PDB file of C-alpha atoms in Angstrom:
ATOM      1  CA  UNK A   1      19.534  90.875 -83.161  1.00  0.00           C
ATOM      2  CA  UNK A   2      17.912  87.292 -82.958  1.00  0.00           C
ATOM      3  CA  UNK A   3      14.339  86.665 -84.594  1.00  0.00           C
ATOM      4  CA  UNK A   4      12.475  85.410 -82.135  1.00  0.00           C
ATOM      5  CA  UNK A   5       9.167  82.928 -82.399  1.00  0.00           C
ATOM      6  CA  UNK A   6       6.845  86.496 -82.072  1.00  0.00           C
ATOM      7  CA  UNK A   7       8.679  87.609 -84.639  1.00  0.00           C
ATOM      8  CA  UNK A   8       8.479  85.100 -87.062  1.00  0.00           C
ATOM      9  CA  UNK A   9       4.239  85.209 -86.270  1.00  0.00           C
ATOM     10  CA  UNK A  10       3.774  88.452 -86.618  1.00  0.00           C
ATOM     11  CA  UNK A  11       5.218  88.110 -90.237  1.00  0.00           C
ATOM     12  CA  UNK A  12       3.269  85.069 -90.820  1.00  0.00           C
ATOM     13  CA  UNK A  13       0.086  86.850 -89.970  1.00  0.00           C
ATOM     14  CA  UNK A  14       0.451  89.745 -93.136  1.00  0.00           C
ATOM     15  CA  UNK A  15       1.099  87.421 -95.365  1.00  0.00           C
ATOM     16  CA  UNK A  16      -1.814  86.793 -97.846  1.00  0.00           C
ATOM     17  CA  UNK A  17      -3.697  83.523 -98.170  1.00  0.00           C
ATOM     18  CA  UNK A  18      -1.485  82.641-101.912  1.00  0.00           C
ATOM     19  CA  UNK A  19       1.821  83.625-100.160  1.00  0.00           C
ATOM     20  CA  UNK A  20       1.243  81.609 -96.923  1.00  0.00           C
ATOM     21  CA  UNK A  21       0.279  79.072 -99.537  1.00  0.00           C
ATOM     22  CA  UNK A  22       3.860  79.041-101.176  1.00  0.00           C
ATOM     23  CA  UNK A  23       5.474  79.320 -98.156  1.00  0.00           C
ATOM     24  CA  UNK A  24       3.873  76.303 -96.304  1.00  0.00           C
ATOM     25  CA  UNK A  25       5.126  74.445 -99.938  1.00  0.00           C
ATOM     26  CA  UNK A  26       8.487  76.253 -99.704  1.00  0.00           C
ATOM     27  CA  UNK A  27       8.981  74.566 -96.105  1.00  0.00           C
ATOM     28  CA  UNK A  28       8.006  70.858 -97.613  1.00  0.00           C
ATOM     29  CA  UNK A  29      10.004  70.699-100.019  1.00  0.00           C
ATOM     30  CA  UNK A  30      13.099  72.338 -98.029  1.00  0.00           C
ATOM     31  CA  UNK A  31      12.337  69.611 -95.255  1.00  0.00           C
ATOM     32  CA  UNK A  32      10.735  67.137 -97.170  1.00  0.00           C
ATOM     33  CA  UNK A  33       8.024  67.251 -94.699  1.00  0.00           C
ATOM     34  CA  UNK A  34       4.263  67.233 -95.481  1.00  0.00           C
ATOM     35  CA  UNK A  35       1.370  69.835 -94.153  1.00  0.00           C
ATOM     36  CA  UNK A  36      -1.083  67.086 -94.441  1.00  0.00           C
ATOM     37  CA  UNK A  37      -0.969  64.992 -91.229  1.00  0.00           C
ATOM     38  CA  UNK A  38      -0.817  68.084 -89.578  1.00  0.00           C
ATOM     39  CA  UNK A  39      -4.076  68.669 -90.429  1.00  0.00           C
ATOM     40  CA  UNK A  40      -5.153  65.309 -90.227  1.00  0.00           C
ATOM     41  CA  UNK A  41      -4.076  65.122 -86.580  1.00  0.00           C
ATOM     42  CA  UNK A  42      -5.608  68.679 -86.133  1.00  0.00           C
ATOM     43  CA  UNK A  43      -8.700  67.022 -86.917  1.00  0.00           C
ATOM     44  CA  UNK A  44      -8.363  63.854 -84.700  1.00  0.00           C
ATOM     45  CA  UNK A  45      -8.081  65.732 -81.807  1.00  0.00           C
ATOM     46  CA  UNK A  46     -10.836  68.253 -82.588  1.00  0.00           C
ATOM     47  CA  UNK A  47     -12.535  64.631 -83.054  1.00  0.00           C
ATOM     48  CA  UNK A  48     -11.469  63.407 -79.697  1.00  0.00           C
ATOM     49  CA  UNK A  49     -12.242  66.537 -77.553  1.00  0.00           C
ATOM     50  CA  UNK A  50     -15.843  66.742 -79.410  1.00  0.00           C
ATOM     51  CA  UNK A  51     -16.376  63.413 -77.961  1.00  0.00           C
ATOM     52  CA  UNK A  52     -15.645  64.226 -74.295  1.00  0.00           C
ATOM     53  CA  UNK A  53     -19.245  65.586 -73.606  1.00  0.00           C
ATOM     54  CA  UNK A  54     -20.098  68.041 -71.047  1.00  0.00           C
ATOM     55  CA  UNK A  55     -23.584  68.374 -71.052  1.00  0.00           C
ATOM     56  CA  UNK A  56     -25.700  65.279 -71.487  1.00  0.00           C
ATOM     57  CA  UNK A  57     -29.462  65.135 -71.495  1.00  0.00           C
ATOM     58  CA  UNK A  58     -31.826  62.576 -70.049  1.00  0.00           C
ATOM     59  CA  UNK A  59     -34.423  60.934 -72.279  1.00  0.00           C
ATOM     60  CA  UNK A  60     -37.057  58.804 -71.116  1.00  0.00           C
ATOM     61  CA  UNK A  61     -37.909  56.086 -72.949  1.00  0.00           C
ATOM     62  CA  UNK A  62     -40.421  53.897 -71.927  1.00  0.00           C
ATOM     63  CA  UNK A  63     -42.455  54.784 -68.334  1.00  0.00           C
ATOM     64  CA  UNK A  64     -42.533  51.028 -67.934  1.00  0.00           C
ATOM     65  CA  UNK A  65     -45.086  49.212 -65.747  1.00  0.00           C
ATOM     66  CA  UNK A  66     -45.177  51.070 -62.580  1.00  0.00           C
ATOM     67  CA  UNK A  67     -45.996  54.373 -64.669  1.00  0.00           C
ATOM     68  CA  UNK A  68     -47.325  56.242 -61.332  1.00  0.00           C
ATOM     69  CA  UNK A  69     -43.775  55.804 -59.311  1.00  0.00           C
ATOM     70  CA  UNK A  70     -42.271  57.064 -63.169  1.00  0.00           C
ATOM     71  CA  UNK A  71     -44.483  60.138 -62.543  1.00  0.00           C
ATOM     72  CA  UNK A  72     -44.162  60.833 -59.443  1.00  0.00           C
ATOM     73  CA  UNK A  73     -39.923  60.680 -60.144  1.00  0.00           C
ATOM     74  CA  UNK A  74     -40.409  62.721 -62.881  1.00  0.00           C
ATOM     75  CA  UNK A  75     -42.451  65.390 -60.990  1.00  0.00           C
ATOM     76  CA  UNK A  76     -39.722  65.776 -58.279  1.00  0.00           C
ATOM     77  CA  UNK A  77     -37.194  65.465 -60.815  1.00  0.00           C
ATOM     78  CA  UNK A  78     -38.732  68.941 -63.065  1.00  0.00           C
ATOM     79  CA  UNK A  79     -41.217  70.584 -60.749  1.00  0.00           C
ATOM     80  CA  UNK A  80     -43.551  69.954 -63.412  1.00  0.00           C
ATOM     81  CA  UNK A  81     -47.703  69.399 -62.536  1.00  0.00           C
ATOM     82  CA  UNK A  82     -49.048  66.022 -62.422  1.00  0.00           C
ATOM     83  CA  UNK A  83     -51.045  66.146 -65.837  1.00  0.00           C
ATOM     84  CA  UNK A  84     -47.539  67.250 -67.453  1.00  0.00           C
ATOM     85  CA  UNK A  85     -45.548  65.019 -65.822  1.00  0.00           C
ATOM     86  CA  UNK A  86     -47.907  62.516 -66.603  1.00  0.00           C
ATOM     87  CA  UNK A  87     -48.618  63.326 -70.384  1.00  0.00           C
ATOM     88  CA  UNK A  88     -44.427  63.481 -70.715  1.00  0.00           C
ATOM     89  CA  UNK A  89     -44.017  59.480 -69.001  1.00  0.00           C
ATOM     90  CA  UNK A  90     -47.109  58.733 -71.767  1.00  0.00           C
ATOM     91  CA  UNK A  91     -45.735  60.242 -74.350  1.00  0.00           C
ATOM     92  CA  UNK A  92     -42.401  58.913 -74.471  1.00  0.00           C
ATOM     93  CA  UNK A  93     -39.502  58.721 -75.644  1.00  0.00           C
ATOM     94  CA  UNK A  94     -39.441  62.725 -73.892  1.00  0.00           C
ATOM     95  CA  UNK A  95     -36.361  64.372 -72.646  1.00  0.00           C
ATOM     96  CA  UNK A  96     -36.629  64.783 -69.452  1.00  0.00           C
ATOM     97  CA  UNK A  97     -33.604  67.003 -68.176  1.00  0.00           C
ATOM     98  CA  UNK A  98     -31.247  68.956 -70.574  1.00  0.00           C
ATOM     99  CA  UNK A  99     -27.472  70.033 -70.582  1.00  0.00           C
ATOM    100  CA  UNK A 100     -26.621  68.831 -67.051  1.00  0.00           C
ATOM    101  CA  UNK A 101     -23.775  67.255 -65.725  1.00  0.00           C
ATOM    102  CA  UNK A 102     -22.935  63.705 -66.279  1.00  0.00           C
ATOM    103  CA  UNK A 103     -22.999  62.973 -62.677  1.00  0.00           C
ATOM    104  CA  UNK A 104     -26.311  64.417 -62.641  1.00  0.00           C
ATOM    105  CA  UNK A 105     -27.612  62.675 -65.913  1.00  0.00           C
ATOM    106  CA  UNK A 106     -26.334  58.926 -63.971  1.00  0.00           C
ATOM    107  CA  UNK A 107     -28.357  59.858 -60.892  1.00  0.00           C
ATOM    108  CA  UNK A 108     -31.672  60.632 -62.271  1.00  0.00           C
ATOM    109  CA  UNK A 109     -31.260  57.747 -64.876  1.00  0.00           C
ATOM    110  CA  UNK A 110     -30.882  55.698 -61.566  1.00  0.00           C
ATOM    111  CA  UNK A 111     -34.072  57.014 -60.109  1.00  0.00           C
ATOM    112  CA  UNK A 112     -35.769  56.540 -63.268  1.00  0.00           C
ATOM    113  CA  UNK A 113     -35.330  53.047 -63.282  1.00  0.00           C
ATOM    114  CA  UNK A 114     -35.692  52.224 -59.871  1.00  0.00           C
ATOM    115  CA  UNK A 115     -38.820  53.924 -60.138  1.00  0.00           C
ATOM    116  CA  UNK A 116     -39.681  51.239 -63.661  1.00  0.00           C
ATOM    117  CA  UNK A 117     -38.886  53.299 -66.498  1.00  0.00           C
ATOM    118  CA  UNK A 118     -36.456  52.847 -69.379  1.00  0.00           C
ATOM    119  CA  UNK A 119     -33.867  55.725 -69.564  1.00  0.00           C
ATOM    120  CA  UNK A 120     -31.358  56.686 -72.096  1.00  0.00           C
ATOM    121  CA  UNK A 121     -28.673  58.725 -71.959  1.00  0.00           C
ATOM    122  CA  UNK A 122     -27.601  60.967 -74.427  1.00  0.00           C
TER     123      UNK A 122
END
């Protein structure tokens, strides 16, 4: 009977932590291979896919000169009442939307500025 790959796993998994250990050295120096850029690599692409954002949020920066068509964007944009939406354009830097799209987060930066305010994207 052939050991297959489940096989092989399913023996891996009982193993303690100290025999794994010896094993995983048994392996480099039968190969003469090396765990470590393994793990490296592991790590580069838990790196890279940490990078590729999902959610971004939108933070206003400045409400700029035209602070009433900032408002008024910012109003439409969160539903919020005038003398919030108008304390959040004063008291910027504020985040304005949270966890959306990047689609999303590029249009109402858009509309931000067209409407005069400074907008970062984070």
């Amino acid at each position: 009977m052939a050991v297959t790959k489940q096989d092989v796993l399913e023996f891996i998994s009982n193993l303690s932590v100290l025999e794994l250990s010896e094993l995983v050295k048994e392996f480099e120096e039968k190969f003469g291979v090396s765990a470590q850029p393994v793990a490296v690599a592991g790590a580069a692409v838990a790196a890279v896919a940490e990078e590729e954002k999902t959610e971004f949020d939108v933070i206003l920066k400045d409400g700029g000169d035209k602070k009433i068509n900032v408002i008024k964007v910012v109003r439409a944009m969160t539903g919020l009442g005038l003398k919030e939406a108008k304390d959040a354009v004063e008291g910027a830097p504020t985040t304005i939307k949270e966890g959306i799209s990047k689609q999303d987060a590029e249009a109402a930066k858009k509309e931000l500025e067209e409407a005069g305010a400074a907008v970062e994207i984070k």
